[in-house]
Short mmCIF file of C-alpha atoms in Angstrom, two decimals:
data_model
loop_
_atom_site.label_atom_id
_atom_site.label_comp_id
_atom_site.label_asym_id
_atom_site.label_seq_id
_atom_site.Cartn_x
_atom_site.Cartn_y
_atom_site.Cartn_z
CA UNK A 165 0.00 0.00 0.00
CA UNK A 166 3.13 2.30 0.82
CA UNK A 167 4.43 1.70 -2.56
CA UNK A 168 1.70 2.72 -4.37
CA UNK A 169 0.76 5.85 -2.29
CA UNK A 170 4.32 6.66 -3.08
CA UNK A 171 4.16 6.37 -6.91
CA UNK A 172 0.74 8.45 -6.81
CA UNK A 173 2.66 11.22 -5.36
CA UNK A 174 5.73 11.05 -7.43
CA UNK A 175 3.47 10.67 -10.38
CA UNK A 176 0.90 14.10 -9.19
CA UNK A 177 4.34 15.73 -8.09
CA UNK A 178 6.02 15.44 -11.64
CA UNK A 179 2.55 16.36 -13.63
CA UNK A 180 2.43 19.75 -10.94
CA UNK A 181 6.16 20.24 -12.50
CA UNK A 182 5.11 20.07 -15.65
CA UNK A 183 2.23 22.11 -15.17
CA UNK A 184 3.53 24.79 -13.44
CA UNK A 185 6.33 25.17 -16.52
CA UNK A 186 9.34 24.19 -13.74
CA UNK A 187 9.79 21.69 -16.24
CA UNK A 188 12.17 24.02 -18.67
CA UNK A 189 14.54 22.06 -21.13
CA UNK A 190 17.01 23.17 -19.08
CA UNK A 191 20.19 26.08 -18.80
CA UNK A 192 21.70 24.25 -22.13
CA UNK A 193 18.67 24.80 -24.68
CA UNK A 194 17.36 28.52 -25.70
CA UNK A 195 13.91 27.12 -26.76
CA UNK A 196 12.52 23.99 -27.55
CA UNK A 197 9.71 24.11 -31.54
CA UNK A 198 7.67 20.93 -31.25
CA UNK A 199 10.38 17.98 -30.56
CA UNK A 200 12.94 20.33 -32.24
CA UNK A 201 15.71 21.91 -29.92
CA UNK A 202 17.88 24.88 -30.55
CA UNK A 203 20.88 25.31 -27.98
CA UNK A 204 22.35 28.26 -26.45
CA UNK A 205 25.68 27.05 -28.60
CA UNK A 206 23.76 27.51 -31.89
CA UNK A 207 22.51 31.10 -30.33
CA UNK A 208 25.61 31.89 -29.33
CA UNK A 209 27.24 30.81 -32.84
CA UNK A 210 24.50 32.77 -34.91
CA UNK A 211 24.53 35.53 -32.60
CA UNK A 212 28.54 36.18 -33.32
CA UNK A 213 27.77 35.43 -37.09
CA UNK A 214 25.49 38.04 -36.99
CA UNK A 215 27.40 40.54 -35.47
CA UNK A 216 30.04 39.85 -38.10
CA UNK A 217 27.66 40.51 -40.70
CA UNK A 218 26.67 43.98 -39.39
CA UNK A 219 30.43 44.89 -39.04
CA UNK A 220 30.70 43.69 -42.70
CA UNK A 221 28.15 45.76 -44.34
CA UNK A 222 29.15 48.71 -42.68
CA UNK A 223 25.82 49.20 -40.58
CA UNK A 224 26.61 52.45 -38.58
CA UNK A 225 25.80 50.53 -35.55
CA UNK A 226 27.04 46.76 -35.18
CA UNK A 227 25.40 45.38 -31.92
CA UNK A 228 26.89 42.80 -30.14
CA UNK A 229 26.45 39.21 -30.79
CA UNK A 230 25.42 39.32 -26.99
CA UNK A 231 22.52 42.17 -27.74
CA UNK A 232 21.63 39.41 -30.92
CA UNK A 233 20.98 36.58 -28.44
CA UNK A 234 17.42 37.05 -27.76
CA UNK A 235 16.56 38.49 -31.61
CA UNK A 236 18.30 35.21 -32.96
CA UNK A 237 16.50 33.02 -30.54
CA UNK A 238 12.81 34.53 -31.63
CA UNK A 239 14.12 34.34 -35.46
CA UNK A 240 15.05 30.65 -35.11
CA UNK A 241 11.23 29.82 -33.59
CA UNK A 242 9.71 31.96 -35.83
CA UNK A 243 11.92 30.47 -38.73
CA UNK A 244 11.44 26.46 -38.07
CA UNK A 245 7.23 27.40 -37.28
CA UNK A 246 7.81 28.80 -41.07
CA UNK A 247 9.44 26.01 -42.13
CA UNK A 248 6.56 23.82 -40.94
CA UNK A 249 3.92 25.96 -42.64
CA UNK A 250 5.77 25.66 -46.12
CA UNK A 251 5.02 22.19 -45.41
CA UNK A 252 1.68 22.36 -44.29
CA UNK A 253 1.29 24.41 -47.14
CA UNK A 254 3.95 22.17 -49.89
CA UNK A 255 5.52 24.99 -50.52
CA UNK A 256 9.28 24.15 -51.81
CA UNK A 257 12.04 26.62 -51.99
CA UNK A 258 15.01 25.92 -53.95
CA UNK A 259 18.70 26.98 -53.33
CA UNK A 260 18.04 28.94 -56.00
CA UNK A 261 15.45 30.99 -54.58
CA UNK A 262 17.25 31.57 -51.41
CA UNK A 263 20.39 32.45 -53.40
CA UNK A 264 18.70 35.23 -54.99
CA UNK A 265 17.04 36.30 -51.98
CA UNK A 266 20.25 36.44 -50.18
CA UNK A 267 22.03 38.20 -53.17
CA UNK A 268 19.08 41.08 -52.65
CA UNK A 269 20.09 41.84 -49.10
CA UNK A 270 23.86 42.87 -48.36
CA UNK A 271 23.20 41.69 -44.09
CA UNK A 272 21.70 38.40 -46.05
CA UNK A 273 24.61 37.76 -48.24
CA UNK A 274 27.20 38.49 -46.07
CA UNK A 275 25.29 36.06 -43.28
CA UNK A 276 24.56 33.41 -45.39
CA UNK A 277 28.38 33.27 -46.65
CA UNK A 278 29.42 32.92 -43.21
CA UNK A 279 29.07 28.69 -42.66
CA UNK A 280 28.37 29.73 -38.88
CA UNK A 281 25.45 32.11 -39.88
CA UNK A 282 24.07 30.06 -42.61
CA UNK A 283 20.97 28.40 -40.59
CA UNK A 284 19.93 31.93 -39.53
CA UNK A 285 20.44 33.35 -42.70
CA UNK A 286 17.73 30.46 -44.05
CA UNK A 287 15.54 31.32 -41.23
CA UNK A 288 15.67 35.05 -42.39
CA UNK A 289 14.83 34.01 -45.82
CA UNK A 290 11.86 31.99 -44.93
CA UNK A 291 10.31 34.90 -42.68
CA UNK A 292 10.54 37.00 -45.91
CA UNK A 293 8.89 34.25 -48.03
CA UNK A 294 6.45 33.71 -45.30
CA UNK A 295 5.42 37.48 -45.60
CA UNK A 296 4.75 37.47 -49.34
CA UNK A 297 3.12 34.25 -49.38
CA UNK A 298 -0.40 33.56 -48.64
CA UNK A 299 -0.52 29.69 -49.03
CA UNK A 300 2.51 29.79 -46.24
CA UNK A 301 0.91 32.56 -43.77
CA UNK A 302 -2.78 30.37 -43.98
CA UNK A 303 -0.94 27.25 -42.85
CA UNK A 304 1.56 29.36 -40.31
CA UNK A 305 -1.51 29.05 -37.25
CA UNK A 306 -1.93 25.42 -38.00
CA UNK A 307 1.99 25.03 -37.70
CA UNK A 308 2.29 27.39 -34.55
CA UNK A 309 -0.97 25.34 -32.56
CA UNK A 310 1.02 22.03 -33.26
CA UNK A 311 4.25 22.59 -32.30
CA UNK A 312 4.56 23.95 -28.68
CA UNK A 313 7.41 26.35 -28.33
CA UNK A 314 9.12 26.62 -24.71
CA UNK A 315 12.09 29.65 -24.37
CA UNK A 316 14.72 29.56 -21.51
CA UNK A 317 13.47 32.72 -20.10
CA UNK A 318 17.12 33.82 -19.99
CA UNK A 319 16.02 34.51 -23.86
CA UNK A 320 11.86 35.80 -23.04
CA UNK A 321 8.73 35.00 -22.92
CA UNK A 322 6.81 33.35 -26.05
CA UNK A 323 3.94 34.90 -26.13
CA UNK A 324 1.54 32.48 -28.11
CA UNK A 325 -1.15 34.74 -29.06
CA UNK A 326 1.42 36.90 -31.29
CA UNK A 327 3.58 33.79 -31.99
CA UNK A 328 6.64 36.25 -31.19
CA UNK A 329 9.01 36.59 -28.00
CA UNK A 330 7.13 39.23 -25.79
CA UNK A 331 10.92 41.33 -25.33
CA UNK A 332 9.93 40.57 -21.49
CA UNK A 333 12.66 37.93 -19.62
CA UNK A 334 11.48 35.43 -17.09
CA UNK A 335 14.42 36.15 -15.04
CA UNK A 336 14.77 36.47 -11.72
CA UNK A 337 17.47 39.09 -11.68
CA UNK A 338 16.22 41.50 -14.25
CA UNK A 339 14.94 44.99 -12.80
CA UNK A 340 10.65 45.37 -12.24
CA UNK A 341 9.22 47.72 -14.63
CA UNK A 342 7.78 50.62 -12.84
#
């Protein structure tokens, strides 16, 4: 009888975890798209690729791959719910298509020539597709209701209803707003 009074509280004490979202991917993974995971190492990587970019095509002000970190993580959602809507919607986009896309936008070019900002160059390109598409931005709800996304609130707070990082963290050291 012990035993099973004990599993029925390990059991209701891991569903409360889950429930009350204390079950985060943990300190390794920026945000979690369906079963998909992208790491603070791939922010960190695209965030510094980034960066580079900016300082290539002279932008008067190149931020700091650590002032990227939270714009890369809500591209990289955004981008893989996008991806999932061009399938939703068989929508195929050829290397082709991205090349010339890229080769319209200096910040694009010079990103997607960098091997370390490639993916977020891609993810860039399908948020521009995505906009002038209206096969892709019927089947983007679909793809955002069936993949749950989950952000290490180091990053924000994915706000579901925009399908966008609110710009709010969920940490415990940042100041109150007043």
């Amino acid at each position: 009888m012990f035993k099973t009074v004990a599993k029925i509280l390990v059991a209701a004490s891991a569903a409360l975890l889950l429930l009350s979202g204390c079950a985060n991917p943990g300190p390794q993974v920026a945000a979690v798209v369906g079963s998909d995971q992208i790491t603070v190492s791939q922010v960190d990587t695209l965030s510094r690729a980034a960066s580079a970019a900016y300082a290539q095509v002279g932008s008067e002000s190149v931020p700091t791959w650590g002032q990227l970190r939270a714009p890369v993580v809500n591209v990289m959602v955004t981008g893989r719910l996008v991806a999932v809507a061009m399938q939703i919607a068989n929508v195929q986009v050829t290397d082709a298509q991205l090349s010339q896309l890229y080769s319209s936008d200096d910040f694009l070019k010079a990103l997607a020539a960098d091997p370390n900002g490639a993916e977020l160059a891609k993810a860039l390109a399908y948020m521009s597709l995505a906009q002038n598409s209206d096969a892709i931005q019927a089947s983007y709800a679909q793809a955002v209701a069936n993949n749950p996304v989950t952000v290490n609130p180091q990053f924000g707070v994915w706000d579901p209803s925009a399908a966008s990082l609110s710009g709010k963290t969920g940490s415990l050291s940042s100041e109150p707003s007043s």
